[in-house]
XYZ file of C-alpha atoms in Angstrom:
782
model
C -7.511 5.789 -13.990
C -4.449 4.920 -11.970
C -3.614 1.703 -10.256
C -1.343 1.207 -7.225
C 1.144 -1.637 -7.418
C 4.215 -2.975 -5.548
C 7.149 -5.154 -6.676
C 7.132 -8.720 -5.293
C 10.690 -9.646 -6.378
C 14.045 -8.643 -4.877
C 15.447 -5.354 -6.014
C 18.117 -5.301 -8.731
C 21.696 -5.812 -7.588
C 22.674 -2.233 -8.516
C 19.965 -0.654 -6.364
C 21.301 1.734 -3.684
C 19.057 0.210 -1.002
C 21.020 -1.486 1.749
C 18.812 -4.572 2.166
C 17.924 -6.350 -1.111
C 15.187 -8.389 0.609
C 13.080 -5.273 1.103
C 10.475 -4.923 -1.652
C 11.344 -1.905 -3.734
C 11.208 -0.495 -7.252
C 13.716 1.568 -9.159
C 12.256 4.185 -11.480
C 14.627 5.970 -13.845
C 13.236 9.289 -14.987
C 14.929 10.957 -17.964
C 13.900 13.766 -20.269
C 10.096 13.871 -20.879
C 10.409 12.195 -24.313
C 12.102 9.120 -22.879
C 9.740 9.048 -19.903
C 6.697 8.937 -22.171
C 8.207 6.113 -24.228
C 9.295 3.983 -21.297
C 6.121 4.361 -19.225
C 3.361 4.747 -21.829
C 0.101 6.439 -20.868
C -1.283 5.006 -17.575
C 0.548 2.744 -15.117
C -0.901 -0.752 -15.200
C -1.515 -2.984 -12.225
C 1.093 -5.556 -13.284
C 4.649 -4.945 -12.159
C 7.302 -5.376 -14.885
C 9.629 -8.295 -14.417
C 13.372 -8.061 -14.012
C 14.073 -8.492 -17.727
C 11.784 -5.599 -18.573
C 13.457 -3.342 -16.031
C 16.905 -4.322 -17.245
C 15.869 -3.681 -20.823
C 14.661 -0.213 -19.955
C 17.945 0.528 -18.202
C 19.941 -0.597 -21.244
C 18.011 1.925 -23.336
C 19.336 4.822 -21.233
C 21.529 7.129 -23.335
C 25.237 6.922 -22.501
C 26.531 9.776 -20.375
C 29.381 11.281 -22.406
C 31.128 12.428 -19.275
C 31.620 8.832 -18.127
C 32.867 7.299 -21.371
C 36.351 5.858 -21.543
C 38.853 7.977 -23.519
C 39.499 6.519 -26.972
C 42.590 6.647 -29.113
C 42.739 9.730 -31.286
C 40.808 11.881 -28.829
C 43.887 14.073 -28.309
C 47.127 13.888 -26.413
C 45.880 16.057 -23.559
C 42.956 13.754 -22.708
C 45.028 10.624 -23.213
C 47.669 11.935 -20.795
C 45.190 12.297 -17.938
C 45.550 9.733 -15.213
C 42.614 7.503 -14.360
C 42.101 9.423 -11.118
C 41.975 12.753 -12.947
C 39.508 11.304 -15.441
C 37.282 10.109 -12.633
C 37.314 13.568 -10.983
C 36.616 15.273 -14.308
C 33.810 12.808 -15.067
C 32.226 13.375 -11.650
C 32.336 17.158 -12.014
C 30.827 17.019 -15.505
C 28.165 14.691 -14.228
C 27.262 17.090 -11.421
C 27.123 20.080 -13.766
C 25.146 18.287 -16.501
C 21.641 19.781 -16.613
C 20.532 16.988 -18.982
C 21.551 14.269 -16.542
C 18.795 11.710 -15.841
C 16.695 11.841 -12.692
C 16.939 8.586 -10.747
C 14.374 7.925 -8.023
C 14.450 4.935 -5.675
C 11.557 4.063 -3.353
C 9.619 1.116 -1.922
C 6.269 2.245 -3.273
C 4.885 4.658 -5.844
C 1.551 5.716 -7.333
C 0.545 8.236 -9.978
C 0.526 9.020 -13.662
C 4.073 8.913 -15.122
C 3.443 11.584 -17.750
C 2.160 14.008 -15.053
C 3.264 13.089 -11.554
C 4.325 10.177 -9.379
C 4.130 9.963 -5.589
C 6.900 7.912 -3.908
C 6.786 6.559 -0.352
C 9.164 4.916 2.091
C 12.960 5.419 1.827
C 12.751 7.750 -1.121
C 15.980 8.830 -2.829
C 16.098 11.325 -5.696
C 19.378 11.872 -7.603
C 20.161 14.254 -10.418
C 23.698 15.441 -11.195
C 25.175 16.932 -8.039
C 21.901 16.835 -6.055
C 20.780 13.909 -3.891
C 17.542 14.063 -1.831
C 16.398 11.523 0.784
C 12.942 11.716 2.363
C 10.052 9.651 3.721
C 7.739 10.842 0.942
C 8.225 12.680 -2.335
C 6.183 13.713 -5.356
C 7.849 14.164 -8.734
C 6.092 16.336 -11.355
C 7.417 15.361 -14.740
C 6.494 18.424 -16.754
C 7.986 20.849 -14.227
C 10.946 18.550 -13.339
C 10.072 19.380 -9.729
C 10.189 17.379 -6.485
C 8.129 17.980 -3.311
C 9.399 16.011 -0.318
C 8.511 15.736 3.362
C 9.496 13.789 6.429
C 13.159 13.562 7.547
C 14.541 15.547 4.645
C 18.232 15.030 3.859
C 19.773 16.736 0.837
C 23.309 16.812 -0.519
C 23.731 19.599 -3.057
C 27.144 19.994 -4.739
C 28.859 18.873 -1.519
C 26.685 20.949 0.849
C 24.399 19.101 3.301
C 20.884 20.068 4.466
C 18.272 18.479 6.716
C 14.731 19.776 7.248
C 11.005 19.143 7.486
C 9.880 19.827 3.917
C 11.467 20.536 0.551
C 10.597 21.666 -2.929
C 13.242 21.640 -5.662
C 13.088 22.299 -9.382
C 15.887 19.951 -10.359
C 16.739 21.398 -13.753
C 17.118 24.973 -12.418
C 18.475 23.920 -8.983
C 15.885 26.259 -7.447
C 13.601 25.632 -4.497
C 13.500 25.740 -0.695
C 13.953 23.723 2.493
C 11.905 24.563 5.599
C 13.396 24.470 9.118
C 16.800 23.400 7.788
C 20.068 22.587 9.475
C 22.877 23.090 6.951
C 26.607 22.579 6.491
C 28.578 24.123 3.606
C 31.526 22.304 2.088
C 33.292 25.422 0.780
C 34.240 26.936 4.152
C 32.955 24.381 6.695
C 30.191 26.794 7.737
C 27.012 25.570 9.381
C 23.844 26.781 11.036
C 20.064 26.508 11.148
C 17.225 28.655 9.841
C 13.476 28.979 9.404
C 13.916 28.483 5.670
C 16.529 28.372 2.915
C 15.564 29.440 -0.607
C 17.782 28.303 -3.478
C 17.717 30.695 -6.424
C 20.119 28.649 -8.566
C 23.254 26.533 -8.176
C 25.249 29.422 -6.657
C 22.797 31.699 -4.827
C 20.724 30.995 -1.737
C 18.856 33.038 0.891
C 18.747 31.972 4.545
C 15.782 33.435 6.455
C 15.932 33.933 10.234
C 19.035 31.801 10.499
C 22.485 31.458 12.008
C 25.947 31.168 10.479
C 29.170 29.883 12.037
C 32.353 28.035 11.100
C 32.396 26.256 14.473
C 31.535 22.590 14.800
C 28.812 21.235 17.100
C 25.302 22.134 18.136
C 26.442 24.975 20.435
C 29.096 26.921 18.492
C 31.429 29.276 20.335
C 30.435 32.068 17.958
C 27.626 32.519 15.493
C 25.983 35.210 13.441
C 22.210 35.518 13.820
C 20.543 37.339 10.908
C 17.084 38.123 9.616
C 18.336 37.367 6.111
C 21.607 35.911 4.924
C 22.420 35.921 1.192
C 25.112 33.453 0.122
C 26.610 33.598 -3.363
C 29.302 31.010 -4.043
C 29.844 32.406 -7.544
C 30.784 35.820 -6.156
C 32.247 34.138 -3.032
C 30.292 36.529 -0.844
C 27.890 36.462 2.055
C 25.655 39.442 2.899
C 23.862 39.510 6.237
C 21.166 42.035 7.128
C 20.084 43.077 10.643
C 22.601 40.805 12.326
C 23.862 40.190 15.837
C 27.182 38.479 16.440
C 27.322 36.213 19.502
C 30.502 34.997 21.176
C 30.205 32.494 24.009
C 26.501 33.299 24.123
C 27.102 37.032 24.615
C 26.178 39.539 21.882
C 29.332 41.489 20.975
C 28.345 43.250 17.756
C 25.104 44.399 16.134
C 24.987 45.716 12.601
C 22.301 46.549 10.032
C 24.433 44.955 7.307
C 27.524 42.793 7.154
C 29.440 41.483 4.123
C 32.027 38.721 4.352
C 33.826 36.307 1.970
C 32.892 32.639 1.951
C 36.455 31.457 1.297
C 38.693 34.171 2.786
C 39.043 35.989 -0.541
C 38.876 39.789 -0.886
C 35.520 41.581 -1.178
C 34.384 45.189 -1.077
C 32.783 46.430 2.118
C 33.407 47.839 5.571
C 36.158 46.151 7.515
C 35.730 45.655 11.262
C 36.186 48.917 13.203
C 39.525 49.383 14.977
C 39.670 50.932 18.424
C 42.953 52.200 19.818
C 44.684 54.701 22.043
C 48.029 56.447 22.349
C 49.709 58.692 24.863
C 49.970 61.531 22.308
C 46.573 61.297 20.627
C 44.274 59.691 23.151
C 41.490 57.275 22.119
C 41.194 56.452 18.415
C 38.513 54.902 16.221
C 39.194 53.714 12.657
C 36.419 52.570 10.325
C 38.114 51.232 7.156
C 36.283 50.520 3.913
C 37.743 48.142 1.349
C 37.140 48.456 -2.409
C 37.934 45.255 -4.331
C 38.157 47.058 -7.677
C 39.449 44.039 -9.609
C 41.419 40.856 -8.886
C 44.606 42.869 -9.412
C 43.513 46.222 -7.932
C 42.160 47.354 -4.602
C 41.747 50.474 -2.464
C 41.327 50.873 1.282
C 39.925 54.070 2.794
C 40.514 54.390 6.523
C 39.102 57.451 8.290
C 40.458 57.648 11.835
C 39.061 59.845 14.604
C 41.828 60.801 17.067
C 40.342 62.341 20.188
C 42.970 65.020 20.846
C 43.930 65.763 17.246
C 40.894 65.416 14.973
C 39.934 63.410 11.904
C 42.720 61.716 9.953
C 41.892 60.323 6.513
C 44.024 57.634 4.860
C 44.013 55.930 1.452
C 45.987 52.864 0.405
C 45.838 51.503 -3.142
C 47.542 48.455 -4.674
C 47.706 47.287 -8.257
C 49.386 44.507 -10.218
C 49.514 43.870 -13.957
C 51.531 41.854 -16.422
C 53.950 44.749 -16.987
C 53.452 46.937 -13.908
C 52.908 46.854 -10.147
C 52.814 49.359 -7.334
C 51.415 50.536 -4.045
C 50.543 54.051 -2.859
C 49.374 55.271 0.534
C 48.351 58.796 1.551
C 47.201 60.001 4.934
C 46.474 63.481 6.196
C 45.076 65.338 9.166
C 43.849 68.848 8.556
C 44.088 71.326 11.414
C 45.752 69.135 14.021
C 44.390 70.485 17.297
C 47.684 69.769 19.095
C 50.143 71.370 16.640
C 47.654 73.756 14.963
C 48.911 72.691 11.534
C 48.059 70.413 8.627
C 49.823 67.048 8.820
C 50.305 64.479 6.047
C 52.470 61.601 4.801
C 52.814 60.017 1.338
C 54.489 56.772 0.240
C 54.417 55.387 -3.306
C 56.350 52.657 -5.107
C 55.862 51.700 -8.757
C 57.570 49.593 -11.416
C 56.487 49.347 -15.042
C 57.869 47.751 -18.177
C 57.302 50.425 -20.841
C 58.979 48.387 -23.587
C 60.309 44.823 -23.627
C 63.721 46.212 -22.639
C 62.758 49.435 -20.820
C 61.639 49.708 -17.179
C 60.311 52.751 -15.303
C 60.246 52.796 -11.488
C 59.886 55.224 -8.611
C 59.967 55.254 -4.823
C 58.526 58.435 -3.331
C 58.148 59.198 0.376
C 57.249 62.476 2.058
C 56.018 63.843 5.385
C 54.726 67.233 6.432
C 57.135 67.741 9.350
C 59.937 66.217 11.423
C 57.633 64.942 14.164
C 55.145 63.086 11.977
C 56.630 59.578 12.514
C 56.875 60.093 16.269
C 53.302 61.389 16.550
C 51.597 58.819 14.320
C 53.686 55.635 14.548
C 51.416 53.302 16.463
C 53.203 49.971 16.219
C 56.680 48.580 16.522
C 56.469 47.621 12.837
C 56.348 51.262 11.737
C 59.734 52.577 12.782
C 60.365 56.304 12.891
C 62.220 56.706 9.601
C 64.361 59.846 9.386
C 65.575 59.662 5.775
C 62.670 59.621 3.304
C 63.819 58.642 -0.188
C 62.377 60.219 -3.349
C 63.699 58.415 -6.409
C 62.699 57.807 -10.030
C 64.604 55.789 -12.632
C 64.350 54.730 -16.262
C 66.471 51.757 -17.383
C 67.028 50.254 -20.808
C 68.441 46.705 -21.010
C 70.547 45.530 -23.945
C 72.023 42.128 -24.668
C 75.070 42.610 -22.406
C 74.606 46.186 -21.222
C 72.078 48.510 -19.567
C 71.653 52.262 -19.514
C 69.930 53.959 -16.589
C 68.709 57.481 -15.888
C 68.053 58.213 -12.225
C 67.097 61.169 -10.072
C 66.944 61.027 -6.283
C 66.980 63.055 -3.100
C 66.098 62.660 0.563
C 63.814 64.451 2.967
C 65.510 64.514 6.358
C 63.253 64.388 9.417
C 65.547 65.719 12.102
C 65.715 64.450 15.651
C 67.061 67.350 17.734
C 68.722 64.955 20.153
C 70.584 63.158 17.346
C 70.737 65.313 14.194
C 71.892 63.768 10.914
C 73.413 65.357 7.815
C 71.421 65.639 4.616
C 72.763 63.491 1.751
C 73.415 65.001 -1.677
C 70.680 65.007 -4.310
C 71.374 63.352 -7.659
C 69.758 65.607 -10.261
C 70.188 63.508 -12.383
C 72.491 60.482 -12.731
C 73.197 58.686 -16.022
C 74.863 55.274 -15.736
C 76.056 52.759 -18.325
C 76.995 49.235 -17.250
C 78.238 46.500 -19.561
C 79.840 43.128 -18.900
C 80.605 39.850 -20.610
C 82.041 36.601 -19.319
C 84.351 34.115 -20.994
C 85.174 36.194 -24.054
C 88.195 34.241 -25.217
C 88.673 33.173 -21.604
C 88.495 36.786 -20.338
C 85.799 38.512 -18.255
C 85.328 42.254 -18.688
C 83.036 44.986 -17.391
C 82.582 48.719 -17.778
C 80.868 51.300 -15.585
C 80.466 54.881 -16.740
C 78.537 57.283 -14.478
C 77.714 60.963 -14.990
C 76.090 62.646 -11.965
C 75.037 66.162 -11.026
C 75.140 66.613 -7.246
C 73.123 69.304 -5.490
C 72.989 70.389 -1.853
C 71.424 73.500 -0.300
C 74.488 74.429 1.792
C 77.514 72.414 0.575
C 79.600 72.588 -2.587
C 77.786 71.426 -5.733
C 79.039 70.084 -9.035
C 79.210 67.389 -11.712
C 81.185 64.143 -11.580
C 82.110 61.812 -14.416
C 83.381 58.291 -13.597
C 84.884 55.821 -16.065
C 85.737 52.401 -14.615
C 86.733 49.506 -16.949
C 87.805 46.110 -15.506
C 89.370 43.024 -17.080
C 90.018 39.667 -15.368
C 91.386 36.291 -16.431
C 89.742 33.505 -14.358
C 91.900 30.403 -14.098
C 89.645 27.817 -12.494
C 90.399 24.142 -11.959
C 88.818 21.477 -9.774
C 89.757 22.429 -6.223
C 91.635 25.645 -7.079
C 91.213 29.062 -8.680
C 93.351 32.116 -9.490
C 91.729 35.302 -10.832
C 94.064 38.193 -11.748
C 92.241 41.445 -12.441
C 93.147 44.923 -13.683
C 90.878 47.972 -13.359
C 91.115 51.706 -14.007
C 89.210 54.361 -12.110
C 89.151 57.701 -13.978
C 87.201 60.607 -12.457
C 86.549 64.179 -13.538
C 84.914 66.904 -11.366
C 83.452 70.266 -12.319
C 82.269 72.372 -9.351
C 79.785 75.243 -9.701
C 80.285 76.929 -6.297
C 83.770 75.991 -5.076
C 84.263 79.166 -3.022
C 86.597 82.119 -3.513
C 90.048 81.198 -4.811
C 89.344 77.436 -5.062
C 89.618 75.249 -8.111
C 86.568 74.270 -10.130
C 87.951 71.229 -12.001
C 89.704 68.106 -10.732
C 90.958 64.987 -12.458
C 92.010 61.641 -11.080
C 93.151 58.396 -12.697
C 93.836 55.425 -10.410
C 94.775 51.918 -11.661
C 94.243 48.837 -9.494
C 95.698 45.369 -9.766
C 94.309 42.444 -7.744
C 94.640 38.670 -7.567
C 92.030 36.468 -5.911
C 93.073 32.858 -5.279
C 91.944 29.868 -3.286
C 92.039 26.110 -2.769
C 89.293 23.660 -1.787
C 90.121 20.424 0.045
C 87.496 17.830 0.977
C 87.338 14.820 3.247
C 84.723 12.552 4.789
C 84.071 12.950 8.492
C 81.522 12.182 11.192
C 79.914 14.593 13.624
C 77.108 13.760 16.061
C 76.849 10.301 14.458
C 76.199 11.853 11.052
C 78.217 11.288 7.891
C 79.453 14.645 6.546
C 81.815 16.109 3.995
C 84.263 18.637 5.467
C 85.950 21.242 3.321
C 89.039 23.327 4.034
C 89.188 26.467 1.880
C 92.232 28.755 2.241
C 91.887 32.024 0.295
C 94.315 34.870 -0.471
C 93.296 38.186 -2.014
C 95.990 40.696 -3.010
C 95.276 44.350 -3.993
C 97.685 47.063 -5.167
C 96.399 50.602 -5.766
C 98.882 53.526 -5.985
C 98.387 56.681 -3.950
C 96.656 59.709 -5.471
C 96.179 62.951 -3.525
C 92.401 63.414 -3.102
C 92.344 65.837 -0.172
C 91.122 68.782 -2.279
C 88.386 66.835 -4.030
C 84.783 67.068 -2.813
C 83.089 64.157 -1.075
C 79.610 63.650 -2.512
C 78.875 60.031 -1.604
C 81.883 58.254 -0.061
C 82.206 56.788 3.425
C 84.326 54.166 5.156
C 82.876 50.776 4.279
C 81.589 48.500 7.005
C 84.297 46.009 7.916
C 83.025 42.459 7.422
C 83.786 39.279 5.470
C 82.257 40.633 2.270
C 84.165 43.921 2.410
C 87.654 42.519 3.071
C 87.528 40.854 -0.375
C 86.919 44.152 -2.195
C 89.478 46.435 -3.827
C 88.362 49.700 -2.190
C 87.931 50.295 1.523
C 85.504 53.184 0.804
C 81.956 53.173 -0.523
C 80.942 55.522 -3.330
C 83.216 56.975 -6.029
C 84.865 60.012 -4.396
C 87.608 58.215 -2.496
C 89.801 55.445 -3.928
C 91.969 54.074 -1.161
C 95.661 53.521 -1.752
C 96.582 49.954 -0.907
C 99.300 47.355 -0.990
C 97.641 44.640 1.006
C 96.735 41.001 1.182
C 93.678 39.402 2.777
C 94.028 35.898 4.186
C 91.030 33.792 5.135
C 90.348 30.195 6.030
C 86.883 28.674 5.706
C 85.698 25.191 6.681
C 82.265 23.781 5.869
C 80.508 20.623 7.058
C 78.087 19.502 4.353
C 75.385 16.850 4.665
C 74.631 14.293 1.989
C 71.656 16.293 0.683
C 73.815 19.400 0.217
C 72.678 21.271 3.327
C 75.401 23.096 5.234
C 75.481 21.953 8.860
C 78.335 24.156 9.998
C 80.509 26.914 8.561
C 83.601 28.318 10.280
C 85.568 31.299 8.969
C 88.525 33.415 10.031
C 89.991 36.323 8.078
C 92.374 39.271 8.357
C 93.853 41.918 6.113
C 97.603 42.746 6.169
C 98.915 46.122 4.936
C 102.338 46.550 3.296
C 102.019 50.341 3.066
C 100.987 53.308 5.173
C 97.516 54.351 4.017
C 97.376 58.028 3.125
C 93.825 58.396 1.751
C 91.499 58.832 4.730
C 88.221 60.496 5.652
C 88.679 60.799 9.405
C 92.466 61.261 9.683
C 92.873 58.004 11.564
C 96.304 56.366 11.565
C 96.653 53.098 9.689
C 97.942 49.888 11.242
C 99.987 47.107 9.768
C 97.000 44.783 9.885
C 93.279 44.988 10.234
C 91.056 43.666 12.970
C 90.594 39.908 13.068
C 87.216 38.576 11.854
C 85.725 35.337 13.180
C 82.394 33.871 12.097
C 80.435 30.676 12.592
C 76.968 29.564 11.517
C 75.471 26.132 11.897
C 72.636 23.770 12.641
C 73.430 21.885 15.816
C 70.325 19.767 15.217
C 67.131 19.870 13.185
C 65.645 22.226 15.779
C 68.630 24.222 17.052
C 70.787 26.641 15.053
C 73.210 29.384 15.940
C 75.471 32.071 14.548
C 78.452 34.078 15.732
C 80.362 37.063 14.327
C 83.304 38.660 16.143
C 85.640 41.514 15.267
C 88.793 41.659 17.446
C 91.110 44.638 17.551
C 94.765 43.715 16.992
C 95.886 46.866 18.808
C 94.343 46.373 22.245
C 93.225 42.735 21.931
C 89.593 43.645 22.691
C 86.310 43.168 20.907
C 85.287 45.922 18.530
C 82.015 44.339 17.497
C 80.289 41.086 18.358
C 77.051 39.337 17.509
C 75.878 36.003 18.944
C 72.540 34.361 18.240
C 70.681 31.106 18.984
C 67.454 29.958 17.332
C 65.558 26.976 18.816
C 62.332 25.700 17.243
C 61.548 22.189 18.509
C 57.998 22.183 17.100
C 55.540 24.405 15.222
C 54.409 27.414 17.297
C 57.279 26.738 19.688
C 60.306 28.983 19.150
C 62.954 30.722 21.245
C 65.482 33.291 19.945
C 68.369 34.772 21.903
C 70.782 37.379 20.488
C 73.577 39.512 21.898
C 74.838 42.582 19.990
C 77.870 44.667 20.907
C 79.684 47.585 19.316
C 82.379 49.331 21.306
C 81.361 52.656 22.882
C 77.978 52.762 21.154
C 75.883 49.625 21.552
C 75.378 46.655 23.844
C 72.003 44.929 23.676
C 70.378 41.635 24.562
C 67.432 40.626 22.388
C 65.147 37.778 23.487
C 62.000 36.705 21.624
C 59.775 33.661 21.978
C 56.517 31.932 21.167
C 55.837 29.154 23.622
C 52.832 27.079 24.750
C 51.808 27.740 28.351
C 48.866 25.330 28.533
C 46.484 23.566 26.211
C 45.756 26.027 23.337
C 47.473 28.914 25.201
C 50.655 30.468 23.806
C 52.914 33.132 25.254
C 54.551 35.588 22.836
C 57.122 38.212 23.679
C 60.257 40.109 22.802
C 62.650 42.270 24.808
C 65.436 44.349 23.281
C 67.327 45.610 26.350
C 70.173 48.150 26.219
C 72.835 47.302 28.792
C 74.565 50.660 28.261
C 71.434 52.746 28.899
C 69.922 50.328 31.438
C 66.535 50.382 29.735
C 64.386 48.485 27.296
C 64.581 49.887 23.763
C 61.808 47.840 22.149
C 59.579 45.189 23.608
C 56.301 43.372 23.418
C 54.499 40.841 25.573
C 51.258 39.014 25.029
C 49.430 35.750 24.640
C 47.352 33.847 22.122
C 44.505 31.395 22.561
C 43.706 29.082 19.639
C 40.304 27.418 19.548
C 38.958 25.305 16.699
C 37.163 28.175 14.973
C 38.515 31.342 16.594
C 41.660 32.859 18.071
C 42.245 35.519 20.711
C 45.378 37.683 20.909
C 46.475 40.258 23.457
C 49.653 42.255 22.947
C 51.317 45.090 24.863
C 54.091 47.022 23.062
C 56.757 49.575 23.866
C 58.898 51.061 21.095
C 61.130 54.045 20.416
C 59.808 56.957 18.334
C 62.897 59.172 18.690
C 66.351 58.734 20.202
C 65.113 59.955 23.589
C 61.398 59.143 23.618
C 59.199 56.104 23.180
C 55.553 55.188 23.382
C 53.478 52.303 24.662
C 50.304 50.694 23.458
C 48.321 47.493 23.542
C 46.002 45.642 21.214
C 43.364 42.939 21.538
C 42.194 40.905 18.560
C 39.464 38.294 18.254
C 39.714 36.383 14.977
C 36.572 34.502 13.958
C 37.590 32.028 11.276
C 35.808 32.704 8.017
C 34.155 35.925 9.190
C 36.330 38.767 10.492
C 38.989 40.005 12.899
C 37.659 42.251 15.635
C 39.828 44.107 18.063
C 41.282 47.105 19.810
C 44.503 48.729 18.623
C 46.778 47.842 15.711
C 46.905 44.385 14.156
C 49.123 42.328 16.512
C 49.971 39.785 13.781
C 52.117 42.357 11.957
C 54.179 43.046 15.071
C 54.573 39.369 15.977
C 55.731 38.288 12.519
C 58.263 41.115 12.331
C 59.718 40.767 15.804
C 59.697 37.019 16.521
C 61.719 35.010 14.022
C 59.903 31.751 13.289
C 56.558 32.944 14.661
C 53.439 31.111 13.426
C 49.898 32.281 14.100
C 47.473 29.885 15.701
C 45.639 29.352 12.409
C 48.783 28.251 10.532
C 49.344 24.520 10.224
């Protein structure tokens, strides 16, 4: 026999009810053993008084997750801050399957050892689950709750409302009928006919919707017959789904897999539509294999209307001692060229031993026209020199020994042919250096190389280059004298009739690098700064050695800039050592803020020759002094910066090369770049790029690289972005060069649905925007 009863006294002060004057009773339900002891046999008609209730509550076992840390529990626990302890305690409390069940209601009836029915403002709490309802029945043996009427449930941060509910609290399994839900993990929400919870991580939504948009009428949503969500695997799987955007169905699919947090998962990626002037319409259907957290593979078959089926593979891997990336793509029986076409690119680095590293960089293409025919975006430039290189390096305490082999595949452009570089088959190099050995710095480079070329002279070259310097450094001044020796031996295998096969060369070099640093306090734009004045002199003396009969495997005239004028040799490589008796003079001034940032840097430099240079590669006559170099970089404000580099000829008083640039970024997603580039008789370009808001949520993006010599645009793009709360739309038109005389155009459209996928036509516009607009930020970046 059971008896119905109600409390006549105010609820306890720790009750979660808002109004203590409302009659209510708090029933604490623990494990079955405790329940049977606290509420013996049948409920009586007399309500327990406050002291009885308080006594029962004191008998509750302490939750270990909420205890205060005691001395001797370990340094790690003792070091936790109170806030960290509270977070840890809350998480443990949510995950504790033995946590007590606490039920609050205004009225209850039933048999405690079997079931109890609760009515009016019912609240059920266990661990990370909280259920509110008008009515609920708790079955003690099954640890199960049935609830109805204005269901509200919070489950590990996720929120659900519905008409009816059944939950097995210990297993976190059950269902909610006619729910509206919101997920904490990715801010997703929707409604359904029913949600079934299989455990703490897995749930099945039946005849429901899914969206990351806020509000009752989301801009986009996925409507599915079934939707399986697994927070443990971080994956959602939808079956027989239709994707709606602005109320219009835009995609139907029998199955769709997507991550719940933006992480990687195996499955089909959204199809990519495209078109090109050389291939016509294109359709790519990529499939992504998430092999492991540190390995993945993407397969992207592409149907090109005029050419056929192109198949591509791209794999990436990363380990503690190795990393790499390999991509392969091929098109068999190209209907335009009637040939098989392919391209391969692979990079790899691996630590074989603690002091030994293996690496390679391999690139190959089937023919000269492959980049021009299959480059679809401005980010994939038409490379003409494809490097194939492998190296093995051993690192000692102050030295390293490397074995390297390399060559290039040259993809010729008939309008601008280039010469093939020599192959190194192989190259053995030893480098050693130590600093402050009795006040002396020393280094040694020894290189043995076999050079091969299909048409030019071939041979072996041995280089021995020791260097010793004595740095004399004081506060505000330095002087560094240095002596080096460059010894070279050649042995040629096909020198030609009547020509020598062996050559020797020994060239010493003496140099002195010196400078002063003066500082003073100054003010600029109402800002306290430290200004420096840094004069620098660099003297080099290298005697002349006749090198006209020696082969040239890898030397060229070095680019003339501020870094090069403070080097001993005016040539790159090892085949030409320039004779010199020269001094370089430079003056640098910096304006430094209190936090160490450099607001402005000004530099001027020039090299003066005391001899007539005899070692040349192009038979040009030497002058008594070099061109004058001017440079400036600085931040005019927190949003505006600029740079300038100018090379002035001292013969005709005209510019040889110039580069001017301004970068203005007054706010996020608001940037303007302007650059002018000039090189006499070969280049004059104006490059403008920008990302700028046009209206609320609308952004214009664009870049134009215009050649003033050719009166045409070399590269360019123009488009716009729209950023909504849960989606973004991008449109981009591009024009880029594929060869020296030809270019191609294309456009792309991309709709990004936050938390689901990116759908579009053409190549990914984000890659092009990030590469071509300095300071660009996508609409989803904050």
